[in-house]
XYZ file of C-alpha atoms in Angstrom:
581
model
C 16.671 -40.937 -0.849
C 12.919 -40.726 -1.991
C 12.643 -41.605 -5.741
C 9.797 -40.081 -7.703
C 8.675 -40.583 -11.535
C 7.564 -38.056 -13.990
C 5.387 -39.549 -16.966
C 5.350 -38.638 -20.266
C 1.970 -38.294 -22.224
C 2.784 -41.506 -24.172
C 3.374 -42.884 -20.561
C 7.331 -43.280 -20.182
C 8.435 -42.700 -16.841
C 11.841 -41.114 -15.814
C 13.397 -41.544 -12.485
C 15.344 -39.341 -10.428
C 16.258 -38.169 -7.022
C 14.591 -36.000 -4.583
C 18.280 -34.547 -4.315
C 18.560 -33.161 -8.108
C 14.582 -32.331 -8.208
C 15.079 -29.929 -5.837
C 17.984 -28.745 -7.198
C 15.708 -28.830 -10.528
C 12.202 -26.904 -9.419
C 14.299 -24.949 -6.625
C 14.667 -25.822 -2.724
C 11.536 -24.070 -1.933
C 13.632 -23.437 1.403
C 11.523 -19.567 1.207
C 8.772 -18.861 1.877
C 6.432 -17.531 -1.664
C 7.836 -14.282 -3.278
C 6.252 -11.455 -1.502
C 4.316 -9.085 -2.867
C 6.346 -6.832 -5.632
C 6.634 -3.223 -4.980
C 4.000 -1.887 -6.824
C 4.834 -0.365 -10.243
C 3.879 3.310 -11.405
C 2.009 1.887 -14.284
C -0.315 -1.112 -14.591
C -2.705 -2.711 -17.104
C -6.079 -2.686 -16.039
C -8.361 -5.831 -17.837
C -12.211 -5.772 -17.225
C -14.994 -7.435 -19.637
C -13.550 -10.741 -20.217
C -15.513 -12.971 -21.736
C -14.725 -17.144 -22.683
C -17.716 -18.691 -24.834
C -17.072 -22.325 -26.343
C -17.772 -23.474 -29.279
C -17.498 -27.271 -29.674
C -19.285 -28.515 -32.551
C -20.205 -31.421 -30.725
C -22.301 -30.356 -28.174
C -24.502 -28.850 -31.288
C -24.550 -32.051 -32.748
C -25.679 -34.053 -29.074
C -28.046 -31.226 -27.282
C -29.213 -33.077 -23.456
C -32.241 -34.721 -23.651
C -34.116 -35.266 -20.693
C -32.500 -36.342 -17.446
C -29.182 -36.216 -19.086
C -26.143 -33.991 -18.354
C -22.544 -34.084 -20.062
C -19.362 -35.551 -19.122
C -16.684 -34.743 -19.016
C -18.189 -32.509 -15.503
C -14.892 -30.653 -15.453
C -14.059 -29.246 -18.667
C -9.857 -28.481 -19.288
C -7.507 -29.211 -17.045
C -8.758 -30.937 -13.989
C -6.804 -34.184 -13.932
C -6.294 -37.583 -11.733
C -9.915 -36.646 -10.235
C -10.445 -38.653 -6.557
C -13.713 -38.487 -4.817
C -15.551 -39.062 -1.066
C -18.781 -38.802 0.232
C -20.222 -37.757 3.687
C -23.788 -38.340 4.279
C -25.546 -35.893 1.344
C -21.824 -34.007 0.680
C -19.581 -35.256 -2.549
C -16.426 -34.074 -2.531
C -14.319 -33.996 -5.428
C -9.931 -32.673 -5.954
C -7.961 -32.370 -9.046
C -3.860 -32.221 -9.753
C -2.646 -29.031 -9.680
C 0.760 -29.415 -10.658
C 2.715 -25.755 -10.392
C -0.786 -23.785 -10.497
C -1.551 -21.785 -7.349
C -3.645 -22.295 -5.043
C -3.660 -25.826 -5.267
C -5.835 -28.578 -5.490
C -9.241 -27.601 -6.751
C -11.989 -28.720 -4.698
C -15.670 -29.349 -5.551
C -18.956 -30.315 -4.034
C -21.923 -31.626 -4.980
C -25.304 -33.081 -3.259
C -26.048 -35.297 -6.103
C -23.008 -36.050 -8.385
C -24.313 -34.385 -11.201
C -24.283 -30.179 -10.386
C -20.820 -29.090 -8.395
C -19.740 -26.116 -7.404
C -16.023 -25.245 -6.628
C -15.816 -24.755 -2.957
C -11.953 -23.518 -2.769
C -8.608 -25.019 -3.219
C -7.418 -27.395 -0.706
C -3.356 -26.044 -0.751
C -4.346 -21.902 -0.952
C -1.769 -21.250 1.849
C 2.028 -20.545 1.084
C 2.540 -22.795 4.405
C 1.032 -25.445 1.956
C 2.209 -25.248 -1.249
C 5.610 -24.734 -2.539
C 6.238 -24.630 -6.572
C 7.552 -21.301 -6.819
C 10.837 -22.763 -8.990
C 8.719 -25.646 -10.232
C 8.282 -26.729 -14.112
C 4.546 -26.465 -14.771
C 4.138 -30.265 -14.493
C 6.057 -30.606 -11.420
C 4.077 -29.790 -7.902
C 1.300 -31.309 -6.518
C 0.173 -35.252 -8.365
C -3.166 -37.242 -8.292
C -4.324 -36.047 -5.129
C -6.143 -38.597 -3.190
C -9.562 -37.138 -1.025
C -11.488 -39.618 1.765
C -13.342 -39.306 4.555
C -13.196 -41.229 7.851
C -16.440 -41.625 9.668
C -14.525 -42.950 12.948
C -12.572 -39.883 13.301
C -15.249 -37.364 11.244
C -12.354 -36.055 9.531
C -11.286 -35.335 5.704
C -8.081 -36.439 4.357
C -6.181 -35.188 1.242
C -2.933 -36.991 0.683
C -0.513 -36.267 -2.533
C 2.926 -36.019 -3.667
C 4.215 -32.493 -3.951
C 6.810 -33.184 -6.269
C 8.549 -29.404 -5.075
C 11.322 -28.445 -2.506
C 11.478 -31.848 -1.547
C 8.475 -32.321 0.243
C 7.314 -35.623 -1.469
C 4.709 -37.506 -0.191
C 2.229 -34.919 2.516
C -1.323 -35.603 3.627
C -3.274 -32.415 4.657
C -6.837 -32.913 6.653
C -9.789 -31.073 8.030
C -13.397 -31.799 10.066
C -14.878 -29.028 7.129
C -13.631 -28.673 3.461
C -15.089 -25.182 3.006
C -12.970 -23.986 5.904
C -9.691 -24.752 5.207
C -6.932 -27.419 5.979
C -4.023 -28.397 7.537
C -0.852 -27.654 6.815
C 1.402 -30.432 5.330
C 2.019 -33.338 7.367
C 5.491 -35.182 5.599
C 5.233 -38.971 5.289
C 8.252 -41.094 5.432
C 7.865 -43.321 1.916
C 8.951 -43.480 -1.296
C 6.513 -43.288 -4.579
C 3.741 -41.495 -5.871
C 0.047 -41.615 -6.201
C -0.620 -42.531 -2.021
C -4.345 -43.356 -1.357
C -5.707 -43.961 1.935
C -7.863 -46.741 3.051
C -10.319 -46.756 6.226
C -11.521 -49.859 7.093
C -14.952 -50.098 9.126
C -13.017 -51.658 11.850
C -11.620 -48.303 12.577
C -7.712 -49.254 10.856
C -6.198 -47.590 8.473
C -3.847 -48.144 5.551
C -2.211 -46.530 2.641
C -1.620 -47.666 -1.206
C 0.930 -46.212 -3.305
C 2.925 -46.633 -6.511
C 6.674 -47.266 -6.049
C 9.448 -49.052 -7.998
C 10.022 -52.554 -7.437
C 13.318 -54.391 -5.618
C 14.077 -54.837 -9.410
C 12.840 -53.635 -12.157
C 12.579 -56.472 -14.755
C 11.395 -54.035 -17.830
C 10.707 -50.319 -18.529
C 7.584 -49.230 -16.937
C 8.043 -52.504 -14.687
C 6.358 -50.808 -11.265
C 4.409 -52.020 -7.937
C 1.472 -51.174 -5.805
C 3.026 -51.254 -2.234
C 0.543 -51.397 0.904
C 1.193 -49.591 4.488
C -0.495 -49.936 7.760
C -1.576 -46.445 8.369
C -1.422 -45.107 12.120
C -4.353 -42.429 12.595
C -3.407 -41.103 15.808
C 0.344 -40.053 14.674
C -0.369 -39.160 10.740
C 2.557 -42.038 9.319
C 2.847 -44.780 7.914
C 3.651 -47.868 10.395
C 7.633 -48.803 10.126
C 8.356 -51.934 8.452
C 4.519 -52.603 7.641
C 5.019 -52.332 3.791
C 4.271 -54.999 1.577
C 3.824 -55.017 -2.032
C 0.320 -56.558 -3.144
C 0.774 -55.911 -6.984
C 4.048 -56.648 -8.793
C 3.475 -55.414 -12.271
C -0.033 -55.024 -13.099
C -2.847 -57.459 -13.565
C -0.114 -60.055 -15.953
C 3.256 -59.543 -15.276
C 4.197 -61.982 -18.337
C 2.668 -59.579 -20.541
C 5.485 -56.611 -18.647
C 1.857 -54.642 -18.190
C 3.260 -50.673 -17.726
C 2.806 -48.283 -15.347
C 0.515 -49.440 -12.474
C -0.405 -46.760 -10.680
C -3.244 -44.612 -8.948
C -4.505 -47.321 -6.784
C -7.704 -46.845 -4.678
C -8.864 -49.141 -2.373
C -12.808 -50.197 -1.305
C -14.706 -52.363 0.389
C -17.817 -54.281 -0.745
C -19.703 -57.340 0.835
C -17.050 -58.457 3.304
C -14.043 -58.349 0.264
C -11.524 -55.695 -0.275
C -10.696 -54.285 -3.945
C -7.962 -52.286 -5.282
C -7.996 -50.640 -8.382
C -5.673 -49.209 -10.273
C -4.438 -46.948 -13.854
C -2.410 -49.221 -16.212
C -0.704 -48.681 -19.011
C 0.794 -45.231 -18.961
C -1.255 -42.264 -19.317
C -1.214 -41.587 -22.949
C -3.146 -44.029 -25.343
C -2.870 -47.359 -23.779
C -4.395 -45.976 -20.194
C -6.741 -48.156 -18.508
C -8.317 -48.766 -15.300
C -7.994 -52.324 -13.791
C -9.203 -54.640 -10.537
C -7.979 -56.836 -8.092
C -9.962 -58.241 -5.112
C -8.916 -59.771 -1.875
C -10.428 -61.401 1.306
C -7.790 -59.146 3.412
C -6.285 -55.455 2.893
C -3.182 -57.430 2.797
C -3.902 -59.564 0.148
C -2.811 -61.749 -1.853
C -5.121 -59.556 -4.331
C -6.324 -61.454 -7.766
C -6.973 -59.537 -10.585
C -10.479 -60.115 -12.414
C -10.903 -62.335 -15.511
C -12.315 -59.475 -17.388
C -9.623 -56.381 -17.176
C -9.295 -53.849 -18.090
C -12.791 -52.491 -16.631
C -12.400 -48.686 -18.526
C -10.221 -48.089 -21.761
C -10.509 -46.399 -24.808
C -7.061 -47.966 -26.203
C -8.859 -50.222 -28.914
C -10.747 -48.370 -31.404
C -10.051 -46.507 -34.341
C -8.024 -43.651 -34.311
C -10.415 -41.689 -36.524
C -13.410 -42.215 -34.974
C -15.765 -39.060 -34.598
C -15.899 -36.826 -31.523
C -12.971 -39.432 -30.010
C -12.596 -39.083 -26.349
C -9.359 -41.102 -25.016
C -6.411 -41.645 -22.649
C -9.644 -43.211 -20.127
C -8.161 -44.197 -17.131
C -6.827 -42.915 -13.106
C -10.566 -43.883 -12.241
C -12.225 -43.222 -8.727
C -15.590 -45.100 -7.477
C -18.089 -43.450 -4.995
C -21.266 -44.797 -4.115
C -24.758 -42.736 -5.284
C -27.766 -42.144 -2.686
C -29.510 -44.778 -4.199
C -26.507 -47.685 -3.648
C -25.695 -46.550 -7.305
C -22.211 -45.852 -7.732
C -20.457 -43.474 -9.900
C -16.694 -42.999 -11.266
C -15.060 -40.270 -11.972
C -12.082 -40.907 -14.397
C -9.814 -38.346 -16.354
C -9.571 -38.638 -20.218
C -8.619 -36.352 -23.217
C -10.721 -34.869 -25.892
C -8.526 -34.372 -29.217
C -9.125 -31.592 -31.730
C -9.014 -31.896 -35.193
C -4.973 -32.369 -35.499
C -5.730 -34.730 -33.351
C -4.199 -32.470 -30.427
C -4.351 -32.086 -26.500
C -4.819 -28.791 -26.065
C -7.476 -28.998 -23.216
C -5.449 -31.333 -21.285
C -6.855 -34.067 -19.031
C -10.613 -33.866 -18.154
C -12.545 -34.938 -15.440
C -15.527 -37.556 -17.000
C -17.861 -39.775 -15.017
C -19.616 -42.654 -15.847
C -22.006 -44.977 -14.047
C -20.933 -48.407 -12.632
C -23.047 -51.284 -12.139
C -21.649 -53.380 -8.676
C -24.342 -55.782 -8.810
C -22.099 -58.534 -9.113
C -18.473 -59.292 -7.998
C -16.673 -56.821 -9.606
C -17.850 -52.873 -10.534
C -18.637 -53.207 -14.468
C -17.906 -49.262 -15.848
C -21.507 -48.955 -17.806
C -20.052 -48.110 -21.926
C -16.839 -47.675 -20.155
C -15.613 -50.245 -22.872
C -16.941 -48.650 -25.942
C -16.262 -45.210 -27.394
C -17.648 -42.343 -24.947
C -20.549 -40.821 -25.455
C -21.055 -36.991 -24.521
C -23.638 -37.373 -22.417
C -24.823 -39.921 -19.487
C -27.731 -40.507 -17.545
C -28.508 -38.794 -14.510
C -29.086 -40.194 -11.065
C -33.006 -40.834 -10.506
C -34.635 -38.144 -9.407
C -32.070 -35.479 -9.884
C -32.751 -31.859 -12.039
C -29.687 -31.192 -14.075
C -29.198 -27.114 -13.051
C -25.638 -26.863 -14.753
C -24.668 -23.210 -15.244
C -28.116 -22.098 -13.282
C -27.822 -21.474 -9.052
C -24.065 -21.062 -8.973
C -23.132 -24.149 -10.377
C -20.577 -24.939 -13.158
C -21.505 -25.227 -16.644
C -21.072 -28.050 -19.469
C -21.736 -28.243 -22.812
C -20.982 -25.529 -24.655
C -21.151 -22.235 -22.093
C -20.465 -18.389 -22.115
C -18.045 -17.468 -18.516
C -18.637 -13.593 -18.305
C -16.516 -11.838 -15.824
C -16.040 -8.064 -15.496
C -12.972 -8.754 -13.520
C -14.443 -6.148 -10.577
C -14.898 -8.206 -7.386
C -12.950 -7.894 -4.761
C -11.756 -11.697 -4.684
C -11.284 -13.310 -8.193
C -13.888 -16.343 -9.148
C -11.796 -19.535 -8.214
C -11.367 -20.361 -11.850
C -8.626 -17.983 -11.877
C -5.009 -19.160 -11.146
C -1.799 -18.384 -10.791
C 1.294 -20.407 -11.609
C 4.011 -20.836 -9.038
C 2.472 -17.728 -7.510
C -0.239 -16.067 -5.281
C -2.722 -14.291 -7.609
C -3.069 -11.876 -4.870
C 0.653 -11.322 -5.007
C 0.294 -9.089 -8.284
C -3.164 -8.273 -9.161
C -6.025 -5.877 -7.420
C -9.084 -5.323 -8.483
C -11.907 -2.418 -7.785
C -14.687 -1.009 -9.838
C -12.402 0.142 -12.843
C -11.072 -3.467 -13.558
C -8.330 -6.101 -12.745
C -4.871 -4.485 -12.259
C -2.022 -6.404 -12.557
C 1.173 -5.264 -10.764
C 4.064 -6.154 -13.648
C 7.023 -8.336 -12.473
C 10.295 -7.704 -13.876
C 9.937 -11.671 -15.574
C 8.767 -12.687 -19.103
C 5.952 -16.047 -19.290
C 8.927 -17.836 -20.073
C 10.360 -17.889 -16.810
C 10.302 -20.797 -14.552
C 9.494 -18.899 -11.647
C 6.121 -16.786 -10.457
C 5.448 -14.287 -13.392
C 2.222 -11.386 -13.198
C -0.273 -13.779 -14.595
C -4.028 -14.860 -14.205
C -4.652 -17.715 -15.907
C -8.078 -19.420 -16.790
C -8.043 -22.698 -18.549
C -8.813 -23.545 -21.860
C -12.078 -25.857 -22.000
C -13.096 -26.135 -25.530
C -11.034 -27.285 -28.673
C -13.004 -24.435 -30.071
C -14.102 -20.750 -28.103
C -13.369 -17.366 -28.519
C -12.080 -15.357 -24.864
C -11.865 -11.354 -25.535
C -10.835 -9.064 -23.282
C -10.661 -4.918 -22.784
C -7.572 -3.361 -21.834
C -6.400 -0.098 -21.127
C -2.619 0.077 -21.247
C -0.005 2.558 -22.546
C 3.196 0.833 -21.903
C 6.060 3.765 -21.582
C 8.752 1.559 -22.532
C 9.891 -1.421 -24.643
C 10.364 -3.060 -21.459
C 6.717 -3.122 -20.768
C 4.249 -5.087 -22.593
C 0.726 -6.165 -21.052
C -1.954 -8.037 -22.969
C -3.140 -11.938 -23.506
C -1.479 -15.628 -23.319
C -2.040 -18.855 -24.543
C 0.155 -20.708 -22.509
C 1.066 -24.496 -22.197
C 4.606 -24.084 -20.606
C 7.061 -21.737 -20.145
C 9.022 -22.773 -23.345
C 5.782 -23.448 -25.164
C 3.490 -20.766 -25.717
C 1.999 -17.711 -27.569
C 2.251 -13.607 -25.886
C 0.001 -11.408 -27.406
C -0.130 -7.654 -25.974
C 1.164 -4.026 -26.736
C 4.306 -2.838 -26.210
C 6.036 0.117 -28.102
C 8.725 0.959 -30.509
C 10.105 4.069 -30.082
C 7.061 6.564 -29.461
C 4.688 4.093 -30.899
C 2.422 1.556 -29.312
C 2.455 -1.494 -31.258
C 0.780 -4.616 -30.573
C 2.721 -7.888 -31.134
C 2.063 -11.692 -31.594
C 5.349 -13.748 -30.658
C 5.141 -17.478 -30.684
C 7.702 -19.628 -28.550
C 8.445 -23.457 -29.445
C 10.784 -25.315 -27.265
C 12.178 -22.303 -25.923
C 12.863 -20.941 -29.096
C 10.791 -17.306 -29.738
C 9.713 -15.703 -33.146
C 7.074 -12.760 -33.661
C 4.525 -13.996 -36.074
C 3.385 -10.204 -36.826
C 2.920 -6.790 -35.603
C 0.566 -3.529 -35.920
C 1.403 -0.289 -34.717
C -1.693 0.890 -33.011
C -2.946 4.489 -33.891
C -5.892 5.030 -32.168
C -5.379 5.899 -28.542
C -7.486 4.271 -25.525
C -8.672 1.026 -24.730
C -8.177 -2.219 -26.929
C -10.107 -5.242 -26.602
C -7.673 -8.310 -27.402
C -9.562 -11.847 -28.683
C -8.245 -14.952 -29.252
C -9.789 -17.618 -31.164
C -9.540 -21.330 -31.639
C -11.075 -22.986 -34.321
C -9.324 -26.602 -33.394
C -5.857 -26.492 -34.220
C -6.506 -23.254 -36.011
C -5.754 -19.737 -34.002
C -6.178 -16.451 -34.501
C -5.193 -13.061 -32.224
C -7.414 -10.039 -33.224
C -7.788 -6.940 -31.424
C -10.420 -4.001 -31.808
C -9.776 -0.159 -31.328
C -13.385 0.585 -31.519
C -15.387 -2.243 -30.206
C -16.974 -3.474 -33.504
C -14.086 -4.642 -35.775
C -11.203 -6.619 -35.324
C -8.175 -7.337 -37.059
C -5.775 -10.386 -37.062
C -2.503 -10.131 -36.465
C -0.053 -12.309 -37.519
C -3.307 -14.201 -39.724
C -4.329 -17.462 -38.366
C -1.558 -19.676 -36.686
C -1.316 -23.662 -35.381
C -2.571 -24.293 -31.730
C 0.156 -27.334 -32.237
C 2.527 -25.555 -29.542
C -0.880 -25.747 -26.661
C -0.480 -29.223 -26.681
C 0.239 -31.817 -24.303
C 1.094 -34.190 -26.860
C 3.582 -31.978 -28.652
C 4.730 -29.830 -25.326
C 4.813 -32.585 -22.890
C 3.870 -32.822 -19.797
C 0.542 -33.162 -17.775
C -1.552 -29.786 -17.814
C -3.682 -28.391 -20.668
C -3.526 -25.016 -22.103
C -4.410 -22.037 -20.124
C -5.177 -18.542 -21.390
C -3.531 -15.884 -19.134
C -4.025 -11.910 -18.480
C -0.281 -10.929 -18.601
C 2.090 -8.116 -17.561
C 5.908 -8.015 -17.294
C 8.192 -4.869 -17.100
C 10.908 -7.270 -18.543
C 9.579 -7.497 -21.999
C 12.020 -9.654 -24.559
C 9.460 -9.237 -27.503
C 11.522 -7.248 -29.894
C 9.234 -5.869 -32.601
C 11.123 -5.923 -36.347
């Protein structure tokens, strides 16, 4: 049976089989819930608006020819990159969020634009009964010049699909659907050598494991015209990590290149909470042996103080592309703490430069704490925010929640958006599902992710729920047993609106107001750090706290678990459990 792993933030692994997963996150043997029949009455959201606030972005404002990393701001983990010609190419984890696989491009490694999501097909993806940290891991992106064809190879960790690779001749037209492939492990990574063969990395467990976290990077042979591995070509080519006298943890993410004749692997180390670190290994054959270099690890941010100011961390799952001008860049993933010293924006996307001048890529300040901001390639004009392209810094996302197809930012989780919402020129309706937020199945939200320790999101709604059954309003939302509902509901013949926090599963309202005025209500929340507060407005101008200001400590990966960072959701049920005292 396949065996997979599911890390911890600290980086602890648990195994288990593909046999109780499924039975776990649900057999996916369905197809994705159709469409509900619509209900008689649904919320309608327009004029939302997400500004950030980070103090240190005020503190470091770009000088010339700089731009800020991390380039993908919340939760865009395990980033992997490719190139074609003058075309970057750049995928995230997804996990349980729908569609799947975010995918970027960029002409000069500095201003991207989201093109689509590589798994946006229900053919593709398959997390309807999936735990929010369950689904689709480290997706792996390359191109192959012999074939002119784009690869995107992953572990769907959902109705027991495993390890897939998906591939198309154009990433802004769609892909495949899922081809399986017959291996155990996680984190695949494919390999094309210029001799036309092809082979495939992975992480998997070893023959025996001699201590916890002991793991191995396994090698196949890779056969292009049938899409699988090669039968009895694997071979493991790292037992451990780069000393496995020291019982290194966790080697995983591997990516292979090729440089001057010599082939190089690297790899994550060390579990992907505070001791995560990217490492190297290089070899005269794809085979190896491989020999790890005298100076690893080559990216960390394990060894300085825990208080230091502005403190990025958890550096590590690293991927290497090569600039226009033989340059080359990584793109890495790595947390930036609040205050509390919390998670709550998950695991970024951050790129450095790397100087390959020598033997082995040297990650430029990749050893000492990260800065905000990097240089940019020569000669390119940093146009973040301007001409379509995402912003950084500290940046104001408007959207009157109109168009006919929502912005790409929005997701679902285990579900279709366009299985509950519609939109036209009065707002964003969402079609209420007869489940609560805390169910682990696809519930009637549209979720945008959280991308500053501190910002303020509002939106308008017009709502009069007819029932204490229905409640519509906002969501701060980490996992379905962690996580904060915010909306109107009523109690008896009056509309109240309600703030109910849930903590390991276990809910409590934090406060309630019975609402007087009658028509629309604009709902805000606000994040100060670890310090939030849910405030809504009757006329526009004023708003009032409910519930007063609460701990963000519950939108944390740290304190939730799991992989993804928080998201803040536009939410309707026709189940409501929120019982107002």
């Amino acid at each position: 049976m396949m065996q997979f792993s599911v890390t911890t933030p600290g980086g602890r692994r648990a195994s288990t089989y593909a046999l109780l997963l499924s039975m776990l996150l649900g057999s996916g043997a369905t197809a994705q819930a159709q469409k509900a029949q619509p209900a008689k009455n649904q919320p309608v959201f327009t004029q939302f608006v997400y500004q950030g606030n980070d103090q240190v972005y005020k503190d470091y404002p770009l000088k010339e020819g700089e731009f800020y990393s991390p380039v993908l701001q919340g939760c865009y983990p395990d980033p992997s990159i490719t190139r074609k010609g003058n075309d970057y190419y750049l995928v995230n984890s997804s996990f349980a969020m729908v569609p799947g696989v975010p995918i970027f491009h960029s002409n000069d490694l500095v201003n991207w634009k989201q093109i689509g999501h590589v798994l946006d097909r229900p053919s593709q993806l398959k997390v309807e009964k999936s735990g929010i940290s369950a689904g689709i891991y480290a997706p792996d992106i390359k191109y192959n010049a012999h074939n002119n064809t784009f690869y995107m190879i992953t572990t769907q960790i959902a109705a027991g699909i495993g390890n897939m690779v998906v591939k198309t001749q154009d990433p802004a037209k769609g892909w495949s659907d899922p081809i399986k492939l017959k291996f155990d492990g996680i984190d695949p990574s494919l390999f094309f050598d210029d001799n036309g063969k092809a082979y495939l990395v992975h992480n998997d467990a070893p023959p025996k494991a001699l201590y916890n976290g002991h793991r191995v990077i396994k090698l196949w042979e890779y056969d292009l015209e049938k899409d699988a591995v090669v039968p009895g070509s694997d071979k493991i080519i790292v037992d451990g990590g780069v000393d496995i006298t020291q019982k290194p943890i966790w080697i995983e993410g591997p990516h292979m290149y090729k440089k001057n004749g010599r082939y190089y692997l690297m790899c994550a180390e060390g579990g992907t909470g505070g001791w995560h670190s990217e490492v190297i290994f290089v070899s005269n054959d794809p085979k190896g042996p491989f020999v790890p270099a005298n100076n690893n690890p080559i990216l960390t941010q394990r060894y300085f103080p825990k208080d230091r100011a502005n403190k990025v961390d958890w550096a590590g799952h690293a991927d290497l592309v090569e600039g226009h001008n033989g340059k080359y860049y990584a793109v890495f993933l790595a947390v930036r703490p609040n205050d509390k010293n919390r998670v709550n924006t998950g695991r970024e996307t951050f790129m450095l430069p790397v100087d390959w001048s020598g033997e082995y890529p040297v990650f430029e300040n990749g050893l000492v704490p990260l800065k905000p901001a990097i240089k940019m390639p020569e000669g390119v004009v940093n146009q973040n925010g301007q001409n379509g392209y995402l912003p950084g810094g500290n940046f104001t996302f408007t959207d009157d929640l109109t168009a006919a197809k929502p912005d790409f930012r929005w997701i679902g989780v285990r579900g279709a958006r366009e299985n509950f919402i519609s939109n036209n020129k009065e707002g964003l309706r969402i079609n209420p599902f007869p489940v609560t937020i805390k169910a682990t199945e696809p519930t009637s939200t549209l979720f945008y992710r959280q991308q500053h320790a501190s910002f303020e999101a509002t939106v308008k709604l017009s709502y009069a729920p007819r029932s204490e059954k229905e409640l519509a309003g906002v969501v701060c939302y980490q996992k379905e047993t962690y996580n904060y509902v915010f909306g109107i509901t009523t109690k008896g013949s009056d509309r109240y609106i309600v703030l109910e926090r849930t903590a390991n599963g276990q809910s409590a309202v934090v406060g309630s107001e019975k609402i007087t005025a009658r028509g629309d209500v604009r709902l805000r929340v606000t994040a100060k750090g670890d310090a939030y507060t849910f405030s809504y407005s009757t006329d526009e101008k004023e708003y009032k706290a409910v519930g007063g200001t609460v701990s963000g400590d519950i939108l944390s990966t740290d304190v939730a678990g799991g992989f993804t960072g928080a998201l803040i959701g536009l939410y309707a049920t026709s189940a409501n459990d929120v019982v107002i005292p």
